[in-house]
Each structure stands twice: as C-alpha cells, then as structure tokens.
Amino acid sequence: ETGLIIPVGKWVLDQAMTFCLKVQETISDFSVHVNVSYIQVIKSAFIADALNSCLKMEALAVLPDFKKSKSAS
C-alpha cells in the first residue's frame, strides 16, 4: 500500500549481493536466494534494477536466485 517494498527490496538485494561476494572470497560456490514480492515485479523496474546492481558490482556470476514471495491474499 505504501510502496515501501520497492526501495527496501532494492536495498535488500544490494546487501545480499555484497554479502555473497564477500563470502565467495572464502567459499567460492556460496550463493544467495532473494524473495521478491509481486508488487516489486509489477510496480517497479525490479528486474532491470537487479541486473544493474550486478553490473555495478561486476557480479554477474552472483546473480541471486529469485523466489516469488507468497501473496497475502
């Protein structure tokens, strides 16, 4: 309703990718899973934002495994 999930989702994704890159320095096959809400996908450019985050971090190999969050309805 407030749309807060969109900026929070971007922040969570950046944090998850940053953490993953750091852990991969020690555990090369470490990966992360990121839950994504329906609202993030429908009401924002979430996929483009995710790819841009990967490019910004030079981390295409760290592209998270996205999972759709269950709807509250």
PDB file of N, CA, C and O in Angstrom:
ATOM      1  N   GLU A   1       0.813  -1.184   0.000  1.00  0.00           N
ATOM      2  CA  GLU A   1       0.000   0.000   0.000  1.00  0.00           C
ATOM      3  C   GLU A   1       0.862   1.256   0.000  1.00  0.00           C
ATOM      4  O   GLU A   1       0.542   2.215  -0.668  1.00  0.00           O
ATOM      5  N   THR A   2       1.956   1.260   0.749  1.00  0.00           N
ATOM      6  CA  THR A   2       2.805   2.450   0.812  1.00  0.00           C
ATOM      7  C   THR A   2       3.868   2.446  -0.281  1.00  0.00           C
ATOM      8  O   THR A   2       4.461   3.474  -0.564  1.00  0.00           O
ATOM      9  N   GLY A   3       4.125   1.290  -0.873  1.00  0.00           N
ATOM     10  CA  GLY A   3       5.160   1.180  -1.887  1.00  0.00           C
ATOM     11  C   GLY A   3       6.558   1.063  -1.310  1.00  0.00           C
ATOM     12  O   GLY A   3       7.544   1.030  -2.046  1.00  0.00           O
ATOM     13  N   LEU A   4       6.657   0.991   0.010  1.00  0.00           N
ATOM     14  CA  LEU A   4       7.960   0.923   0.663  1.00  0.00           C
ATOM     15  C   LEU A   4       8.738  -0.335   0.276  1.00  0.00           C
ATOM     16  O   LEU A   4       9.971  -0.338   0.311  1.00  0.00           O
ATOM     17  N   ILE A   5       8.030  -1.374  -0.132  1.00  0.00           N
ATOM     18  CA  ILE A   5       8.694  -2.628  -0.504  1.00  0.00           C
ATOM     19  C   ILE A   5       9.674  -2.415  -1.664  1.00  0.00           C
ATOM     20  O   ILE A   5      10.679  -3.116  -1.769  1.00  0.00           O
ATOM     21  N   ILE A   6       9.409  -1.427  -2.507  1.00  0.00           N
ATOM     22  CA  ILE A   6      10.268  -1.222  -3.685  1.00  0.00           C
ATOM     23  C   ILE A   6      11.654  -0.718  -3.281  1.00  0.00           C
ATOM     24  O   ILE A   6      12.657  -1.370  -3.606  1.00  0.00           O
ATOM     25  N   PRO A   7      11.786   0.392  -2.547  1.00  0.00           N
ATOM     26  CA  PRO A   7      13.146   0.801  -2.163  1.00  0.00           C
ATOM     27  C   PRO A   7      13.802  -0.160  -1.162  1.00  0.00           C
ATOM     28  O   PRO A   7      15.011  -0.386  -1.214  1.00  0.00           O
ATOM     29  N   VAL A   8      13.005  -0.740  -0.288  1.00  0.00           N
ATOM     30  CA  VAL A   8      13.566  -1.715   0.666  1.00  0.00           C
ATOM     31  C   VAL A   8      14.067  -2.937  -0.087  1.00  0.00           C
ATOM     32  O   VAL A   8      15.140  -3.474   0.206  1.00  0.00           O
ATOM     33  N   GLY A   9      13.316  -3.378  -1.085  1.00  0.00           N
ATOM     34  CA  GLY A   9      13.729  -4.527  -1.888  1.00  0.00           C
ATOM     35  C   GLY A   9      15.048  -4.289  -2.606  1.00  0.00           C
ATOM     36  O   GLY A   9      15.906  -5.175  -2.683  1.00  0.00           O
ATOM     37  N   LYS A  10      15.227  -3.075  -3.138  1.00  0.00           N
ATOM     38  CA  LYS A  10      16.498  -2.738  -3.790  1.00  0.00           C
ATOM     39  C   LYS A  10      17.641  -2.802  -2.772  1.00  0.00           C
ATOM     40  O   LYS A  10      18.712  -3.318  -3.077  1.00  0.00           O
ATOM     41  N   TRP A  11      17.395  -2.257  -1.592  1.00  0.00           N
ATOM     42  CA  TRP A  11      18.426  -2.264  -0.555  1.00  0.00           C
ATOM     43  C   TRP A  11      18.781  -3.697  -0.145  1.00  0.00           C
ATOM     44  O   TRP A  11      19.956  -4.042  -0.018  1.00  0.00           O
ATOM     45  N   VAL A  12      17.756  -4.521   0.052  1.00  0.00           N
ATOM     46  CA  VAL A  12      17.985  -5.919   0.441  1.00  0.00           C
ATOM     47  C   VAL A  12      18.798  -6.640  -0.628  1.00  0.00           C
ATOM     48  O   VAL A  12      19.737  -7.380  -0.317  1.00  0.00           O
ATOM     49  N   LEU A  13      18.450  -6.425  -1.881  1.00  0.00           N
ATOM     50  CA  LEU A  13      19.188  -7.070  -2.968  1.00  0.00           C
ATOM     51  C   LEU A  13      20.655  -6.642  -2.953  1.00  0.00           C
ATOM     52  O   LEU A  13      21.547  -7.481  -3.054  1.00  0.00           O
ATOM     53  N   ASP A  14      20.909  -5.349  -2.835  1.00  0.00           N
ATOM     54  CA  ASP A  14      22.298  -4.874  -2.789  1.00  0.00           C
ATOM     55  C   ASP A  14      23.050  -5.466  -1.602  1.00  0.00           C
ATOM     56  O   ASP A  14      24.209  -5.883  -1.729  1.00  0.00           O
ATOM     57  N   GLN A  15      22.404  -5.530  -0.447  1.00  0.00           N
ATOM     58  CA  GLN A  15      23.045  -6.099   0.743  1.00  0.00           C
ATOM     59  C   GLN A  15      23.339  -7.589   0.546  1.00  0.00           C
ATOM     60  O   GLN A  15      24.422  -8.069   0.920  1.00  0.00           O
ATOM     61  N   ALA A  16      22.384  -8.315  -0.027  1.00  0.00           N
ATOM     62  CA  ALA A  16      22.568  -9.755  -0.254  1.00  0.00           C
ATOM     63  C   ALA A  16      23.719 -10.010  -1.220  1.00  0.00           C
ATOM     64  O   ALA A  16      24.541 -10.909  -1.001  1.00  0.00           O
ATOM     65  N   MET A  17      23.785  -9.214  -2.274  1.00  0.00           N
ATOM     66  CA  MET A  17      24.859  -9.405  -3.250  1.00  0.00           C
ATOM     67  C   MET A  17      26.220  -9.031  -2.674  1.00  0.00           C
ATOM     68  O   MET A  17      27.212  -9.717  -2.911  1.00  0.00           O
ATOM     69  N   THR A  18      26.268  -7.961  -1.901  1.00  0.00           N
ATOM     70  CA  THR A  18      27.518  -7.560  -1.258  1.00  0.00           C
ATOM     71  C   THR A  18      28.007  -8.649  -0.312  1.00  0.00           C
ATOM     72  O   THR A  18      29.188  -9.025  -0.317  1.00  0.00           O
ATOM     73  N   PHE A  19      27.077  -9.184   0.493  1.00  0.00           N
ATOM     74  CA  PHE A  19      27.422 -10.259   1.416  1.00  0.00           C
ATOM     75  C   PHE A  19      27.908 -11.494   0.651  1.00  0.00           C
ATOM     76  O   PHE A  19      28.908 -12.112   1.014  1.00  0.00           O
ATOM     77  N   CYS A  20      27.200 -11.834  -0.410  1.00  0.00           N
ATOM     78  CA  CYS A  20      27.560 -13.013  -1.199  1.00  0.00           C
ATOM     79  C   CYS A  20      28.972 -12.876  -1.778  1.00  0.00           C
ATOM     80  O   CYS A  20      29.764 -13.814  -1.708  1.00  0.00           O
ATOM     81  N   LEU A  21      29.267 -11.725  -2.336  1.00  0.00           N
ATOM     82  CA  LEU A  21      30.609 -11.514  -2.889  1.00  0.00           C
ATOM     83  C   LEU A  21      31.682 -11.662  -1.821  1.00  0.00           C
ATOM     84  O   LEU A  21      32.733 -12.251  -2.070  1.00  0.00           O
ATOM     85  N   LYS A  22      31.410 -11.137  -0.647  1.00  0.00           N
ATOM     86  CA  LYS A  22      32.386 -11.240   0.446  1.00  0.00           C
ATOM     87  C   LYS A  22      32.599 -12.697   0.860  1.00  0.00           C
ATOM     88  O   LYS A  22      33.735 -13.145   1.029  1.00  0.00           O
ATOM     89  N   VAL A  23      31.509 -13.446   1.012  1.00  0.00           N
ATOM     90  CA  VAL A  23      31.627 -14.851   1.414  1.00  0.00           C
ATOM     91  C   VAL A  23      32.314 -15.671   0.323  1.00  0.00           C
ATOM     92  O   VAL A  23      33.092 -16.575   0.618  1.00  0.00           O
ATOM     93  N   GLN A  24      32.049 -15.334  -0.941  1.00  0.00           N
ATOM     94  CA  GLN A  24      32.660 -16.083  -2.038  1.00  0.00           C
ATOM     95  C   GLN A  24      34.173 -15.952  -2.091  1.00  0.00           C
ATOM     96  O   GLN A  24      34.832 -16.753  -2.744  1.00  0.00           O
ATOM     97  N   GLU A  25      34.710 -14.967  -1.396  1.00  0.00           N
ATOM     98  CA  GLU A  25      36.171 -14.878  -1.303  1.00  0.00           C
ATOM     99  C   GLU A  25      36.735 -16.087  -0.571  1.00  0.00           C
ATOM    100  O   GLU A  25      37.876 -16.480  -0.796  1.00  0.00           O
ATOM    101  N   THR A  26      35.929 -16.682   0.305  1.00  0.00           N
ATOM    102  CA  THR A  26      36.341 -17.849   1.085  1.00  0.00           C
ATOM    103  C   THR A  26      35.670 -19.124   0.595  1.00  0.00           C
ATOM    104  O   THR A  26      36.305 -20.171   0.510  1.00  0.00           O
ATOM    105  N   ILE A  27      34.383 -19.038   0.280  1.00  0.00           N
ATOM    106  CA  ILE A  27      33.598 -20.198  -0.164  1.00  0.00           C
ATOM    107  C   ILE A  27      33.103 -19.899  -1.572  1.00  0.00           C
ATOM    108  O   ILE A  27      32.078 -19.237  -1.766  1.00  0.00           O
ATOM    109  N   SER A  28      33.834 -20.356  -2.570  1.00  0.00           N
ATOM    110  CA  SER A  28      33.592 -19.935  -3.953  1.00  0.00           C
ATOM    111  C   SER A  28      32.212 -20.300  -4.501  1.00  0.00           C
ATOM    112  O   SER A  28      31.692 -19.616  -5.374  1.00  0.00           O
ATOM    113  N   ASP A  29      31.604 -21.361  -4.005  1.00  0.00           N
ATOM    114  CA  ASP A  29      30.306 -21.761  -4.556  1.00  0.00           C
ATOM    115  C   ASP A  29      29.129 -21.277  -3.703  1.00  0.00           C
ATOM    116  O   ASP A  29      28.000 -21.726  -3.886  1.00  0.00           O
ATOM    117  N   PHE A  30      29.361 -20.332  -2.812  1.00  0.00           N
ATOM    118  CA  PHE A  30      28.304 -19.775  -1.973  1.00  0.00           C
ATOM    119  C   PHE A  30      27.321 -19.000  -2.846  1.00  0.00           C
ATOM    120  O   PHE A  30      27.707 -18.318  -3.788  1.00  0.00           O
ATOM    121  N   SER A  31      26.037 -19.098  -2.538  1.00  0.00           N
ATOM    122  CA  SER A  31      25.026 -18.339  -3.284  1.00  0.00           C
ATOM    123  C   SER A  31      23.962 -17.821  -2.324  1.00  0.00           C
ATOM    124  O   SER A  31      23.894 -18.240  -1.170  1.00  0.00           O
ATOM    125  N   VAL A  32      23.153 -16.903  -2.818  1.00  0.00           N
ATOM    126  CA  VAL A  32      22.071 -16.337  -2.024  1.00  0.00           C
ATOM    127  C   VAL A  32      20.746 -16.523  -2.752  1.00  0.00           C
ATOM    128  O   VAL A  32      20.711 -16.654  -3.971  1.00  0.00           O
ATOM    129  N   HIS A  33      19.683 -16.529  -1.978  1.00  0.00           N
ATOM    130  CA  HIS A  33      18.330 -16.564  -2.512  1.00  0.00           C
ATOM    131  C   HIS A  33      17.632 -15.306  -2.016  1.00  0.00           C
ATOM    132  O   HIS A  33      17.757 -14.945  -0.848  1.00  0.00           O
ATOM    133  N   VAL A  34      16.919 -14.645  -2.916  1.00  0.00           N
ATOM    134  CA  VAL A  34      16.240 -13.404  -2.560  1.00  0.00           C
ATOM    135  C   VAL A  34      14.755 -13.557  -2.863  1.00  0.00           C
ATOM    136  O   VAL A  34      14.379 -13.858  -3.989  1.00  0.00           O
ATOM    137  N   ASN A  35      13.934 -13.363  -1.847  1.00  0.00           N
ATOM    138  CA  ASN A  35      12.484 -13.379  -2.061  1.00  0.00           C
ATOM    139  C   ASN A  35      12.054 -12.051  -2.661  1.00  0.00           C
ATOM    140  O   ASN A  35      12.498 -10.994  -2.230  1.00  0.00           O
ATOM    141  N   VAL A  36      11.178 -12.134  -3.644  1.00  0.00           N
ATOM    142  CA  VAL A  36      10.701 -10.955  -4.351  1.00  0.00           C
ATOM    143  C   VAL A  36       9.180 -10.928  -4.272  1.00  0.00           C
ATOM    144  O   VAL A  36       8.532 -11.935  -4.532  1.00  0.00           O
ATOM    145  N   SER A  37       8.638  -9.785  -3.934  1.00  0.00           N
ATOM    146  CA  SER A  37       7.181  -9.684  -3.874  1.00  0.00           C
ATOM    147  C   SER A  37       6.618  -9.386  -5.259  1.00  0.00           C
ATOM    148  O   SER A  37       7.289  -8.827  -6.133  1.00  0.00           O
ATOM    149  N   TYR A  38       5.377  -9.741  -5.441  1.00  0.00           N
ATOM    150  CA  TYR A  38       4.652  -9.476  -6.677  1.00  0.00           C
ATOM    151  C   TYR A  38       4.672  -7.974  -6.968  1.00  0.00           C
ATOM    152  O   TYR A  38       4.861  -7.557  -8.110  1.00  0.00           O
ATOM    153  N   ILE A  39       4.510  -7.170  -5.959  1.00  0.00           N
ATOM    154  CA  ILE A  39       4.481  -5.715  -6.134  1.00  0.00           C
ATOM    155  C   ILE A  39       5.815  -5.211  -6.674  1.00  0.00           C
ATOM    156  O   ILE A  39       5.859  -4.329  -7.531  1.00  0.00           O
ATOM    157  N   GLN A  40       6.918  -5.773  -6.188  1.00  0.00           N
ATOM    158  CA  GLN A  40       8.227  -5.362  -6.691  1.00  0.00           C
ATOM    159  C   GLN A  40       8.349  -5.614  -8.187  1.00  0.00           C
ATOM    160  O   GLN A  40       8.904  -4.792  -8.906  1.00  0.00           O
ATOM    161  N   VAL A  41       7.848  -6.726  -8.643  1.00  0.00           N
ATOM    162  CA  VAL A  41       7.978  -7.086 -10.054  1.00  0.00           C
ATOM    163  C   VAL A  41       7.026  -6.261 -10.918  1.00  0.00           C
ATOM    164  O   VAL A  41       7.408  -5.751 -11.970  1.00  0.00           O
ATOM    165  N   ILE A  42       5.791  -6.092 -10.468  1.00  0.00           N
ATOM    166  CA  ILE A  42       4.766  -5.420 -11.262  1.00  0.00           C
ATOM    167  C   ILE A  42       4.905  -3.897 -11.243  1.00  0.00           C
ATOM    168  O   ILE A  42       4.735  -3.243 -12.261  1.00  0.00           O
ATOM    169  N   LYS A  43       5.213  -3.321 -10.088  1.00  0.00           N
ATOM    170  CA  LYS A  43       5.165  -1.867  -9.945  1.00  0.00           C
ATOM    171  C   LYS A  43       6.524  -1.173  -9.960  1.00  0.00           C
ATOM    172  O   LYS A  43       6.621   0.000  -9.631  1.00  0.00           O
ATOM    173  N   SER A  44       7.549  -1.888 -10.330  1.00  0.00           N
ATOM    174  CA  SER A  44       8.870  -1.258 -10.426  1.00  0.00           C
ATOM    175  C   SER A  44       9.661  -1.929 -11.538  1.00  0.00           C
ATOM    176  O   SER A  44       9.219  -2.896 -12.139  1.00  0.00           O
ATOM    177  N   ALA A  45      10.820  -1.402 -11.768  1.00  0.00           N
ATOM    178  CA  ALA A  45      11.730  -1.994 -12.752  1.00  0.00           C
ATOM    179  C   ALA A  45      12.692  -2.925 -12.021  1.00  0.00           C
ATOM    180  O   ALA A  45      13.906  -2.863 -12.194  1.00  0.00           O
ATOM    181  N   PHE A  46      12.143  -3.812 -11.206  1.00  0.00           N
ATOM    182  CA  PHE A  46      12.961  -4.630 -10.322  1.00  0.00           C
ATOM    183  C   PHE A  46      13.982  -5.486 -11.075  1.00  0.00           C
ATOM    184  O   PHE A  46      15.147  -5.560 -10.678  1.00  0.00           O
ATOM    185  N   ILE A  47      13.565  -6.117 -12.151  1.00  0.00           N
ATOM    186  CA  ILE A  47      14.491  -6.989 -12.894  1.00  0.00           C
ATOM    187  C   ILE A  47      15.650  -6.153 -13.455  1.00  0.00           C
ATOM    188  O   ILE A  47      16.812  -6.527 -13.326  1.00  0.00           O
ATOM    189  N   ALA A  48      15.323  -5.014 -14.053  1.00  0.00           N
ATOM    190  CA  ALA A  48      16.374  -4.132 -14.569  1.00  0.00           C
ATOM    191  C   ALA A  48      17.259  -3.630 -13.427  1.00  0.00           C
ATOM    192  O   ALA A  48      18.489  -3.566 -13.574  1.00  0.00           O
ATOM    193  N   ASP A  49      16.646  -3.281 -12.296  1.00  0.00           N
ATOM    194  CA  ASP A  49      17.419  -2.832 -11.132  1.00  0.00           C
ATOM    195  C   ASP A  49      18.367  -3.927 -10.648  1.00  0.00           C
ATOM    196  O   ASP A  49      19.516  -3.655 -10.294  1.00  0.00           O
ATOM    197  N   ALA A  50      17.884  -5.171 -10.639  1.00  0.00           N
ATOM    198  CA  ALA A  50      18.718  -6.294 -10.195  1.00  0.00           C
ATOM    199  C   ALA A  50      19.909  -6.484 -11.130  1.00  0.00           C
ATOM    200  O   ALA A  50      21.049  -6.651 -10.672  1.00  0.00           O
ATOM    201  N   LEU A  51      19.662  -6.439 -12.427  1.00  0.00           N
ATOM    202  CA  LEU A  51      20.766  -6.593 -13.382  1.00  0.00           C
ATOM    203  C   LEU A  51      21.743  -5.427 -13.284  1.00  0.00           C
ATOM    204  O   LEU A  51      22.956  -5.623 -13.354  1.00  0.00           O
ATOM    205  N   ASN A  52      21.212  -4.225 -13.102  1.00  0.00           N
ATOM    206  CA  ASN A  52      22.094  -3.061 -12.947  1.00  0.00           C
ATOM    207  C   ASN A  52      22.945  -3.176 -11.693  1.00  0.00           C
ATOM    208  O   ASN A  52      24.116  -2.791 -11.695  1.00  0.00           O
ATOM    209  N   SER A  53      22.374  -3.705 -10.615  1.00  0.00           N
ATOM    210  CA  SER A  53      23.149  -3.917  -9.387  1.00  0.00           C
ATOM    211  C   SER A  53      24.290  -4.895  -9.649  1.00  0.00           C
ATOM    212  O   SER A  53      25.415  -4.682  -9.189  1.00  0.00           O
ATOM    213  N   CYS A  54      23.988  -5.953 -10.380  1.00  0.00           N
ATOM    214  CA  CYS A  54      25.025  -6.940 -10.712  1.00  0.00           C
ATOM    215  C   CYS A  54      26.134  -6.295 -11.538  1.00  0.00           C
ATOM    216  O   CYS A  54      27.320  -6.514 -11.275  1.00  0.00           O
ATOM    217  N   LEU A  55      25.742  -5.520 -12.539  1.00  0.00           N
ATOM    218  CA  LEU A  55      26.741  -4.858 -13.377  1.00  0.00           C
ATOM    219  C   LEU A  55      27.567  -3.866 -12.570  1.00  0.00           C
ATOM    220  O   LEU A  55      28.782  -3.788 -12.723  1.00  0.00           O
ATOM    221  N   LYS A  56      26.904  -3.109 -11.693  1.00  0.00           N
ATOM    222  CA  LYS A  56      27.594  -2.121 -10.865  1.00  0.00           C
ATOM    223  C   LYS A  56      28.634  -2.793  -9.978  1.00  0.00           C
ATOM    224  O   LYS A  56      29.719  -2.266  -9.762  1.00  0.00           O
ATOM    225  N   MET A  57      28.301  -3.967  -9.479  1.00  0.00           N
ATOM    226  CA  MET A  57      29.217  -4.687  -8.586  1.00  0.00           C
ATOM    227  C   MET A  57      30.135  -5.630  -9.349  1.00  0.00           C
ATOM    228  O   MET A  57      30.908  -6.355  -8.747  1.00  0.00           O
ATOM    229  N   GLU A  58      30.002  -5.621 -10.682  1.00  0.00           N
ATOM    230  CA  GLU A  58      30.756  -6.555 -11.524  1.00  0.00           C
ATOM    231  C   GLU A  58      30.568  -7.971 -11.009  1.00  0.00           C
ATOM    232  O   GLU A  58      31.515  -8.720 -10.805  1.00  0.00           O
ATOM    233  N   ALA A  59      29.304  -8.323 -10.799  1.00  0.00           N
ATOM    234  CA  ALA A  59      28.991  -9.583 -10.128  1.00  0.00           C
ATOM    235  C   ALA A  59      27.947 -10.396 -10.878  1.00  0.00           C
ATOM    236  O   ALA A  59      27.050 -10.949 -10.264  1.00  0.00           O
ATOM    237  N   LEU A  60      28.035 -10.476 -12.178  1.00  0.00           N
ATOM    238  CA  LEU A  60      27.033 -11.254 -12.906  1.00  0.00           C
ATOM    239  C   LEU A  60      27.029 -12.711 -12.478  1.00  0.00           C
ATOM    240  O   LEU A  60      26.009 -13.373 -12.504  1.00  0.00           O
ATOM    241  N   ALA A  61      28.160 -13.207 -12.036  1.00  0.00           N
ATOM    242  CA  ALA A  61      28.216 -14.591 -11.563  1.00  0.00           C
ATOM    243  C   ALA A  61      27.496 -14.768 -10.237  1.00  0.00           C
ATOM    244  O   ALA A  61      27.251 -15.880  -9.802  1.00  0.00           O
ATOM    245  N   VAL A  62      27.122 -13.675  -9.581  1.00  0.00           N
ATOM    246  CA  VAL A  62      26.487 -13.729  -8.280  1.00  0.00           C
ATOM    247  C   VAL A  62      24.990 -13.459  -8.395  1.00  0.00           C
ATOM    248  O   VAL A  62      24.312 -13.293  -7.401  1.00  0.00           O
ATOM    249  N   LEU A  63      24.473 -13.419  -9.594  1.00  0.00           N
ATOM    250  CA  LEU A  63      23.050 -13.123  -9.774  1.00  0.00           C
ATOM    251  C   LEU A  63      22.238 -14.007  -8.848  1.00  0.00           C
ATOM    252  O   LEU A  63      22.329 -15.227  -8.896  1.00  0.00           O
ATOM    253  N   PRO A  64      21.455 -13.396  -7.968  1.00  0.00           N
ATOM    254  CA  PRO A  64      20.716 -14.181  -6.971  1.00  0.00           C
ATOM    255  C   PRO A  64      19.657 -15.070  -7.590  1.00  0.00           C
ATOM    256  O   PRO A  64      19.186 -14.831  -8.702  1.00  0.00           O
ATOM    257  N   ASP A  65      19.278 -16.068  -6.859  1.00  0.00           N
ATOM    258  CA  ASP A  65      18.184 -16.947  -7.232  1.00  0.00           C
ATOM    259  C   ASP A  65      16.919 -16.313  -6.670  1.00  0.00           C
ATOM    260  O   ASP A  65      16.698 -16.324  -5.468  1.00  0.00           O
ATOM    261  N   PHE A  66      16.108 -15.713  -7.536  1.00  0.00           N
ATOM    262  CA  PHE A  66      14.910 -15.022  -7.079  1.00  0.00           C
ATOM    263  C   PHE A  66      13.782 -15.991  -6.813  1.00  0.00           C
ATOM    264  O   PHE A  66      13.551 -16.920  -7.567  1.00  0.00           O
ATOM    265  N   LYS A  67      13.065 -15.748  -5.746  1.00  0.00           N
ATOM    266  CA  LYS A  67      11.881 -16.530  -5.379  1.00  0.00           C
ATOM    267  C   LYS A  67      10.731 -15.569  -5.190  1.00  0.00           C
ATOM    268  O   LYS A  67      10.870 -14.542  -4.531  1.00  0.00           O
ATOM    269  N   LYS A  68       9.575 -15.913  -5.740  1.00  0.00           N
ATOM    270  CA  LYS A  68       8.392 -15.076  -5.556  1.00  0.00           C
ATOM    271  C   LYS A  68       7.823 -15.322  -4.175  1.00  0.00           C
ATOM    272  O   LYS A  68       7.601 -16.460  -3.772  1.00  0.00           O
ATOM    273  N   SER A  69       7.613 -14.245  -3.437  1.00  0.00           N
ATOM    274  CA  SER A  69       7.007 -14.363  -2.106  1.00  0.00           C
ATOM    275  C   SER A  69       5.542 -14.742  -2.253  1.00  0.00           C
ATOM    276  O   SER A  69       4.886 -14.371  -3.216  1.00  0.00           O
ATOM    277  N   LYS A  70       5.028 -15.466  -1.280  1.00  0.00           N
ATOM    278  CA  LYS A  70       3.620 -15.848  -1.306  1.00  0.00           C
ATOM    279  C   LYS A  70       2.761 -14.619  -1.087  1.00  0.00           C
ATOM    280  O   LYS A  70       3.081 -13.759  -0.283  1.00  0.00           O
ATOM    281  N   SER A  71       1.655 -14.572  -1.792  1.00  0.00           N
ATOM    282  CA  SER A  71       0.718 -13.452  -1.670  1.00  0.00           C
ATOM    283  C   SER A  71       0.002 -13.516  -0.327  1.00  0.00           C
ATOM    284  O   SER A  71      -0.281 -14.570   0.202  1.00  0.00           O
ATOM    285  N   ALA A  72      -0.306 -12.341   0.188  1.00  0.00           N
ATOM    286  CA  ALA A  72      -1.049 -12.269   1.454  1.00  0.00           C
ATOM    287  C   ALA A  72      -2.529 -12.518   1.247  1.00  0.00           C
ATOM    288  O   ALA A  72      -3.263 -12.737   2.182  1.00  0.00           O
ATOM    289  N   SER A  73      -2.978 -12.454   0.000  1.00  0.00           N
ATOM    290  CA  SER A  73      -4.422 -12.654  -0.253  1.00  0.00           C
ATOM    291  C   SER A  73      -4.757 -14.080  -0.589  1.00  0.00           C
ATOM    292  O   SER A  73      -3.983 -14.906  -0.840  1.00  0.00           O
TER     293      SER A  73
END
